[in-house]
mmCIF file of C-alpha atoms in Angstrom:
data_model
loop_
_atom_site.group_PDB
_atom_site.id
_atom_site.type_symbol
_atom_site.label_atom_id
_atom_site.label_comp_id
_atom_site.label_asym_id
_atom_site.label_seq_id
_atom_site.Cartn_x
_atom_site.Cartn_y
_atom_site.Cartn_z
ATOM 1 C CA LEU A 1 -34.612 -61.927 -23.812
ATOM 2 C CA ALA A 2 -34.244 -60.696 -27.389
ATOM 3 C CA LEU A 3 -33.666 -64.239 -28.653
ATOM 4 C CA MET A 4 -36.649 -65.493 -26.644
ATOM 5 C CA LEU A 5 -38.833 -62.771 -28.146
ATOM 6 C CA LEU A 6 -37.680 -63.612 -31.682
ATOM 7 C CA GLY A 7 -38.451 -67.273 -31.055
ATOM 8 C CA ASP A 8 -41.912 -66.404 -29.724
ATOM 9 C CA ILE A 9 -42.652 -64.289 -32.805
ATOM 10 C CA ASN A 10 -41.317 -66.912 -35.190
ATOM 11 C CA TYR A 11 -43.268 -69.791 -33.664
ATOM 12 C CA ASN A 12 -46.194 -67.736 -32.346
ATOM 13 C CA LEU A 13 -45.801 -69.086 -28.796
ATOM 14 C CA SER A 14 -48.349 -67.486 -26.471
ATOM 15 C CA LEU A 15 -46.798 -68.890 -23.303
ATOM 16 C CA GLY A 16 -43.404 -67.835 -24.611
ATOM 17 C CA TYR A 17 -44.630 -64.238 -24.787
ATOM 18 C CA VAL A 18 -45.814 -64.474 -21.190
ATOM 19 C CA LEU A 19 -42.484 -65.861 -19.981
ATOM 20 C CA THR A 20 -40.438 -63.350 -21.987
ATOM 21 C CA PHE A 21 -42.325 -60.310 -20.744
ATOM 22 C CA LEU A 22 -42.365 -61.677 -17.189
ATOM 23 C CA LEU A 23 -38.585 -61.997 -17.227
ATOM 24 C CA ALA A 24 -38.264 -58.540 -18.764
ATOM 25 C CA MET A 25 -40.466 -57.093 -16.023
ATOM 26 C CA MET A 26 -38.393 -58.842 -13.344
ATOM 27 C CA ALA A 27 -35.200 -57.402 -14.842
ATOM 28 C CA VAL A 28 -36.633 -53.865 -14.865
ATOM 29 C CA MET A 29 -37.891 -54.209 -11.287
ATOM 30 C CA SER A 30 -34.512 -55.589 -10.202
ATOM 31 C CA MET A 31 -32.783 -52.562 -11.722
ATOM 32 C CA LEU A 32 -35.163 -50.146 -9.967
ATOM 33 C CA HIS A 33 -34.770 -51.888 -6.615
ATOM 34 C CA ALA A 34 -30.971 -51.867 -6.926
ATOM 35 C CA PHE A 35 -31.073 -48.100 -7.495
ATOM 36 C CA ARG A 36 -33.604 -47.547 -4.697
ATOM 37 C CA ASN A 37 -31.453 -49.562 -2.294
ATOM 38 C CA LEU A 38 -28.820 -46.791 -2.330
ATOM 39 C CA ALA A 39 -30.950 -43.722 -3.057
ATOM 40 C CA HIS A 40 -31.142 -41.059 -0.297
ATOM 41 C CA LEU A 41 -29.113 -43.124 2.164
ATOM 42 C CA GLU A 42 -27.287 -40.709 4.493
ATOM 43 C CA ILE A 43 -23.717 -41.573 5.487
ATOM 44 C CA ARG A 44 -21.260 -39.840 7.792
ATOM 45 C CA ALA A 45 -17.887 -40.828 9.172
ATOM 46 C CA GLY A 46 -17.284 -41.318 12.878
ATOM 47 C CA HIS A 47 -14.051 -41.713 14.816
ATOM 48 C CA ALA A 48 -11.395 -44.394 14.721
ATOM 49 C CA ASP A 49 -9.597 -45.379 17.925
ATOM 50 C CA ALA A 50 -5.814 -45.538 17.788
ATOM 51 C CA VAL A 51 -4.309 -48.993 17.269
ATOM 52 C CA PHE A 52 -0.869 -50.564 17.336
ATOM 53 C CA SER A 53 0.976 -51.472 14.165
ATOM 54 C CA GLY A 54 0.101 -54.980 13.076
ATOM 55 C CA GLY A 55 -3.474 -54.624 14.285
ATOM 56 C CA THR A 56 -6.644 -53.600 12.484
ATOM 57 C CA ALA A 57 -8.077 -50.088 12.523
ATOM 58 C CA LYS A 58 -11.857 -49.843 12.863
ATOM 59 C CA PHE A 59 -13.313 -46.816 11.087
ATOM 60 C CA LEU A 60 -16.850 -46.148 12.293
ATOM 61 C CA LEU A 61 -19.388 -45.137 9.638
ATOM 62 C CA HIS A 62 -22.944 -44.105 10.481
ATOM 63 C CA PHE A 63 -25.757 -44.956 8.047
ATOM 64 C CA HIS A 64 -29.117 -43.238 8.451
ATOM 65 C CA ASN A 65 -32.099 -44.618 6.556
ATOM 66 C CA ARG A 66 -35.101 -42.269 6.633
ATOM 67 C CA SER A 67 -37.064 -44.462 4.223
ATOM 68 C CA LYS A 68 -39.807 -46.865 5.258
ATOM 69 C CA LEU A 69 -38.045 -49.528 3.196
ATOM 70 C CA ALA A 70 -35.072 -51.498 4.491
ATOM 71 C CA ARG A 71 -31.717 -51.327 2.698
ATOM 72 C CA ASP A 72 -30.566 -54.924 2.322
ATOM 73 C CA GLN A 73 -27.375 -56.571 1.081
ATOM 74 C CA LEU A 74 -25.191 -53.464 1.118
ATOM 75 C CA CYS A 75 -21.448 -53.902 0.622
ATOM 76 C CA LEU A 76 -18.631 -51.508 1.422
ATOM 77 C CA ARG A 77 -15.087 -51.984 0.128
ATOM 78 C CA ASN A 78 -11.904 -49.995 -0.343
ATOM 79 C CA ASP A 79 -9.186 -49.990 -2.987
ATOM 80 C CA ALA A 80 -7.100 -52.477 -0.975
ATOM 81 C CA GLY A 81 -9.823 -55.126 -1.108
ATOM 82 C CA SER A 82 -11.204 -54.930 2.439
ATOM 83 C CA MET A 83 -14.969 -55.479 2.344
ATOM 84 C CA ILE A 84 -17.886 -55.713 4.734
ATOM 85 C CA SER A 85 -21.571 -56.530 4.131
ATOM 86 C CA PHE A 86 -24.474 -55.225 6.194
ATOM 87 C CA ASP A 87 -28.147 -54.196 6.210
ATOM 88 C CA VAL A 88 -29.812 -50.980 7.348
ATOM 89 C CA PRO A 89 -33.375 -51.467 8.666
ATOM 90 C CA ALA A 90 -36.162 -49.080 7.683
ATOM 91 C CA GLN A 91 -36.133 -45.722 9.509
ATOM 92 C CA HIS A 92 -33.106 -46.786 11.463
ATOM 93 C CA ASP A 93 -29.495 -45.769 12.147
ATOM 94 C CA SER A 94 -26.763 -48.374 11.755
ATOM 95 C CA GLU A 95 -23.135 -48.113 12.819
ATOM 96 C CA VAL A 96 -20.643 -50.043 10.715
ATOM 97 C CA ALA A 97 -17.009 -50.634 11.711
ATOM 98 C CA PHE A 98 -14.961 -50.820 8.521
ATOM 99 C CA PRO A 99 -11.692 -52.760 9.043
ATOM 100 C CA VAL A 100 -8.395 -51.552 7.585
ATOM 101 C CA PRO A 101 -5.077 -53.326 8.339
ATOM 102 C CA ALA A 102 -2.612 -51.073 10.178
ATOM 103 C CA THR A 103 0.761 -52.044 8.754
ATOM 104 C CA GLN A 104 2.949 -49.122 9.837
ATOM 105 C CA ARG A 105 3.008 -46.318 12.392
ATOM 106 C CA GLY A 106 1.671 -42.852 11.677
ATOM 107 C CA TRP A 107 -1.638 -41.668 10.316
ATOM 108 C CA LEU A 108 -3.711 -44.233 8.454
ATOM 109 C CA PRO A 109 -6.322 -42.625 6.153
ATOM 110 C CA LEU A 110 -9.613 -44.320 5.470
ATOM 111 C CA GLY A 111 -9.125 -43.728 1.750
ATOM 112 C CA ASN A 112 -11.654 -44.136 -1.033
ATOM 113 C CA LEU A 113 -14.632 -46.416 -0.506
ATOM 114 C CA THR A 114 -17.207 -47.947 -2.811
ATOM 115 C CA LEU A 115 -20.708 -48.618 -1.520
ATOM 116 C CA HIS A 116 -22.478 -51.104 -3.778
ATOM 117 C CA THR A 117 -25.367 -53.534 -3.920
ATOM 118 C CA GLU A 118 -26.707 -56.264 -6.188
ATOM 119 C CA PHE A 119 -30.031 -56.463 -4.385
ATOM 120 C CA PRO A 120 -32.475 -58.102 -4.983
ATOM 121 C CA LEU A 121 -31.644 -60.682 -7.680
ATOM 122 C CA GLY A 122 -27.995 -60.021 -8.429
ATOM 123 C CA LEU A 123 -28.798 -58.967 -11.997
ATOM 124 C CA PHE A 124 -27.674 -55.346 -11.626
ATOM 125 C CA TYR A 125 -24.797 -53.689 -9.814
ATOM 126 C CA ALA A 126 -25.492 -50.254 -8.313
ATOM 127 C CA TRP A 127 -22.679 -48.313 -6.673
ATOM 128 C CA SER A 128 -21.594 -45.001 -5.223
ATOM 129 C CA TYR A 129 -18.091 -43.694 -4.481
ATOM 130 C CA LEU A 130 -17.375 -42.317 -1.006
ATOM 131 C CA HIS A 131 -14.489 -40.313 0.389
ATOM 132 C CA PHE A 132 -14.169 -39.110 3.983
ATOM 133 C CA ASP A 133 -11.308 -37.030 5.340
ATOM 134 C CA THR A 134 -10.846 -39.227 8.398
ATOM 135 C CA ARG A 135 -7.810 -41.081 9.666
ATOM 136 C CA CYS A 136 -6.613 -43.347 12.458
ATOM 137 C CA LEU A 137 -3.421 -42.984 14.480
ATOM 138 C CA VAL A 138 -1.234 -46.090 14.440
ATOM 139 C CA TYR A 139 1.264 -46.558 17.282
ATOM 140 C CA PRO A 140 4.449 -48.618 16.863
ATOM 141 C CA LYS A 141 4.066 -52.235 17.893
ATOM 142 C CA PRO A 142 5.562 -52.469 21.404
ATOM 143 C CA LEU A 143 8.302 -54.897 22.287
ATOM 144 C CA ALA A 144 7.123 -57.903 24.263
ATOM 145 C CA GLU A 145 9.449 -56.993 27.145
ATOM 146 C CA ALA A 146 11.733 -54.036 27.836
ATOM 147 C CA PRO A 147 12.972 -53.135 31.358
ATOM 148 C CA LEU A 148 12.273 -49.539 32.291
ATOM 149 C CA PRO A 149 15.274 -47.190 32.469
ATOM 150 C CA PRO A 150 16.396 -45.871 35.889
ATOM 151 C CA GLY A 151 14.433 -42.891 37.162
ATOM 152 C CA ASP A 152 15.113 -39.737 39.135
ATOM 153 C CA ALA A 153 13.811 -40.932 42.507
ATOM 154 C CA PRO A 154 16.179 -40.641 45.493
ATOM 155 C CA ASP A 155 16.836 -44.380 45.438
ATOM 156 C CA GLY A 156 17.595 -44.242 41.696
ATOM 157 C CA ALA A 157 14.944 -46.788 40.837
ATOM 158 C CA GLY A 158 12.356 -44.393 39.545
ATOM 159 C CA LYS A 159 9.513 -46.668 40.538
ATOM 160 C CA ARG A 160 7.807 -48.145 43.568
ATOM 161 C CA SER A 161 6.279 -51.457 44.491
ATOM 162 C CA VAL A 162 2.498 -51.164 44.686
ATOM 163 C CA ALA A 163 1.021 -52.658 47.835
ATOM 164 C CA GLY A 164 -2.382 -52.442 49.529
ATOM 165 C CA ASP A 165 -5.604 -50.810 48.439
ATOM 166 C CA ASP A 166 -4.531 -47.290 49.384
ATOM 167 C CA ASP A 167 -2.497 -46.902 46.183
ATOM 168 C CA PHE A 168 -5.290 -48.098 43.883
ATOM 169 C CA SER A 169 -6.709 -45.193 41.845
ATOM 170 C CA GLY A 170 -9.239 -46.850 39.544
ATOM 171 C CA LEU A 171 -9.792 -48.809 36.350
ATOM 172 C CA ARG A 172 -9.367 -47.916 32.721
ATOM 173 C CA LYS A 173 -10.160 -49.655 29.440
ATOM 174 C CA TYR A 174 -7.662 -52.317 28.353
ATOM 175 C CA VAL A 175 -5.223 -51.291 25.606
ATOM 176 C CA THR A 176 -3.279 -53.811 23.537
ATOM 177 C CA GLY A 177 0.133 -54.192 25.131
ATOM 178 C CA ASP A 178 -0.962 -53.700 28.764
ATOM 179 C CA ALA A 179 0.675 -56.076 31.237
ATOM 180 C CA LEU A 180 -1.497 -59.103 32.056
ATOM 181 C CA PRO A 181 -0.970 -58.845 35.857
ATOM 182 C CA ARG A 182 -2.709 -55.448 35.750
ATOM 183 C CA ILE A 183 -5.939 -56.791 34.251
ATOM 184 C CA ALA A 184 -8.927 -56.626 36.632
ATOM 185 C CA TRP A 185 -10.088 -60.216 36.292
ATOM 186 C CA LYS A 186 -12.897 -59.784 38.820
ATOM 187 C CA ALA A 187 -14.411 -57.023 36.693
ATOM 188 C CA PHE A 188 -14.033 -59.243 33.624
ATOM 189 C CA ALA A 189 -15.859 -62.069 35.430
ATOM 190 C CA ARG A 190 -18.722 -59.638 36.090
ATOM 191 C CA GLU A 191 -18.968 -59.104 32.299
ATOM 192 C CA GLN A 192 -17.645 -55.533 32.534
ATOM 193 C CA GLY A 193 -15.124 -56.104 29.755
ATOM 194 C CA LEU A 194 -11.338 -56.057 29.922
ATOM 195 C CA GLN A 195 -10.161 -53.324 32.290
ATOM 196 C CA VAL A 196 -6.767 -52.532 33.765
ATOM 197 C CA LYS A 197 -5.973 -51.466 37.324
ATOM 198 C CA GLN A 198 -4.375 -48.047 37.806
ATOM 199 C CA PHE A 199 -2.264 -47.007 40.782
ATOM 200 C CA SER A 200 -1.172 -43.602 42.037
ATOM 201 C CA ALA A 201 2.512 -42.684 41.871
ATOM 202 C CA GLN A 202 4.361 -41.284 44.859
ATOM 203 C CA VAL A 203 5.315 -37.623 44.846
ATOM 204 C CA GLY A 204 8.806 -36.943 43.566
ATOM 205 C CA GLU A 205 9.179 -40.145 41.556
ATOM 206 C CA GLU A 206 9.857 -39.214 37.941
ATOM 207 C CA LEU A 207 10.971 -41.321 35.025
ATOM 208 C CA TRP A 208 12.330 -39.906 31.795
ATOM 209 C CA LEU A 209 11.848 -42.019 28.687
ATOM 210 C CA ASP A 210 14.663 -40.799 26.462
ATOM 211 C CA ILE A 211 15.250 -42.167 22.970
ATOM 212 C CA ALA A 212 18.955 -41.481 23.480
ATOM 213 C CA GLY A 213 18.956 -44.070 26.262
ATOM 214 C CA THR A 214 17.742 -46.935 24.087
ATOM 215 C CA PRO A 215 20.323 -49.597 23.159
ATOM 216 C CA ASP A 216 18.798 -50.260 19.733
ATOM 217 C CA ARG A 217 20.404 -49.089 16.487
ATOM 218 C CA ASN A 218 17.330 -48.943 14.275
ATOM 219 C CA ASP A 219 14.895 -46.061 14.820
ATOM 220 C CA GLU A 220 11.864 -48.322 14.545
ATOM 221 C CA ASP A 221 13.307 -50.654 17.192
ATOM 222 C CA LYS A 222 13.951 -47.651 19.437
ATOM 223 C CA LEU A 223 10.351 -46.504 19.049
ATOM 224 C CA ALA A 224 9.025 -50.008 19.709
ATOM 225 C CA ARG A 225 11.015 -50.075 22.961
ATOM 226 C CA MET A 226 9.776 -46.631 23.980
ATOM 227 C CA THR A 227 6.201 -47.693 23.289
ATOM 228 C CA ARG A 228 6.680 -50.569 25.717
ATOM 229 C CA TRP A 229 8.220 -48.187 28.251
ATOM 230 C CA VAL A 230 5.207 -45.872 28.075
ATOM 231 C CA LEU A 231 2.740 -48.727 28.547
ATOM 232 C CA ASP A 232 4.673 -50.218 31.469
ATOM 233 C CA ALA A 233 5.285 -46.874 33.173
ATOM 234 C CA GLU A 234 1.589 -46.054 32.980
ATOM 235 C CA ALA A 235 0.589 -49.521 34.179
ATOM 236 C CA GLN A 236 2.904 -49.142 37.202
ATOM 237 C CA GLY A 237 1.483 -45.732 38.101
ATOM 238 C CA LEU A 238 4.714 -43.791 37.548
ATOM 239 C CA ARG A 239 5.189 -40.153 36.652
ATOM 240 C CA TYR A 240 7.035 -40.227 33.360
ATOM 241 C CA GLY A 241 8.174 -37.789 30.712
ATOM 242 C CA LEU A 242 9.267 -38.234 27.107
ATOM 243 C CA ARG A 243 12.398 -36.986 25.372
ATOM 244 C CA LEU A 244 12.752 -37.032 21.596
ATOM 245 C CA PRO A 245 15.102 -35.031 19.355
ATOM 246 C CA ASP A 246 12.196 -32.808 18.289
ATOM 247 C CA GLY A 247 11.092 -31.952 21.839
ATOM 248 C CA GLU A 248 10.132 -33.279 25.228
ATOM 249 C CA LEU A 249 6.958 -33.811 27.245
ATOM 250 C CA PRO A 250 7.107 -32.981 30.992
ATOM 251 C CA PRO A 251 6.501 -35.822 33.464
ATOM 252 C CA GLY A 252 2.943 -36.794 34.261
ATOM 253 C CA ASN A 253 0.679 -39.818 34.297
ATOM 254 C CA GLY A 254 -2.809 -40.886 33.377
ATOM 255 C CA ALA A 255 -4.540 -41.654 30.097
ATOM 256 C CA ALA A 256 -3.889 -38.198 28.607
ATOM 257 C CA GLN A 257 -0.148 -38.433 29.324
ATOM 258 C CA ARG A 258 0.029 -41.950 27.911
ATOM 259 C CA ASP A 259 -1.858 -41.028 24.741
ATOM 260 C CA GLU A 260 0.250 -37.918 24.106
ATOM 261 C CA CYS A 261 3.484 -39.886 24.552
ATOM 262 C CA LEU A 262 2.283 -42.588 22.176
ATOM 263 C CA ARG A 263 1.152 -39.959 19.663
ATOM 264 C CA ARG A 264 4.565 -38.289 19.628
ATOM 265 C CA ILE A 265 6.315 -41.644 19.299
ATOM 266 C CA ALA A 266 4.000 -42.693 16.457
ATOM 267 C CA LEU A 267 4.623 -39.490 14.488
ATOM 268 C CA PHE A 268 8.328 -39.129 15.229
ATOM 269 C CA ASN A 269 10.492 -38.306 12.213
ATOM 270 C CA LEU A 270 7.677 -38.804 9.693
ATOM 271 C CA PRO A 271 7.085 -36.531 6.674
ATOM 272 C CA LYS A 272 4.833 -33.553 7.422
ATOM 273 C CA ARG A 273 2.024 -34.920 5.276
ATOM 274 C CA GLN A 274 1.899 -37.991 7.556
ATOM 275 C CA SER A 275 2.215 -36.117 10.839
#
């Protein structure tokens, strides 16, 4: 613009003045709009559902735009390079799921984020740094197959064969690693999403999942096997408990029992800052 203005002055170009000042005005307006696109935008962190190692954690972020003007071409990225683009309509709330690869078990922090925009013309870059104290629990990746250990039932099997509708106790949301035969395909055909059948366990049937009973040598392999055990025991409707060197969880079943077992397995033998 400075060179254009010098040329206009030197050659006394009237139309050149018009073009120069028009471009200057567009640049100023672009800068103001880039700033306005982020100004007074309210952001808060939501929850992040637990995932298995090797998957992708989805951190929910809620954006609230009280302005009568839409916030367009917003970008959110972290230090690792993950990025997502989105818009927030005027006077509207938007929920954004920010993806972060889950590479190892334990707690996965959201970390530092940068919210930025180059709206409307890409001439200016406006940004704001964000940090939320939120994290996602990452379970070990379960083995593809791992036979359950013997249980404490009178017959020594520790499990029963499910037959008839009397043993059916309901449906729950599908979790990665659930056995395919347990998926309620009829519910899926009715567009109710992936759900898994649950069955009631018989009284007196208890199964202890003990890390000392795993044949693996490596701790991570042991935990991967125990993760599979927990998922299969829950899918088969068993009452199961968990034994680790740092404590044990009494037998039970249901989503709460499953989640607590997986939590203890995920955090086993990790430094305190990660557990």
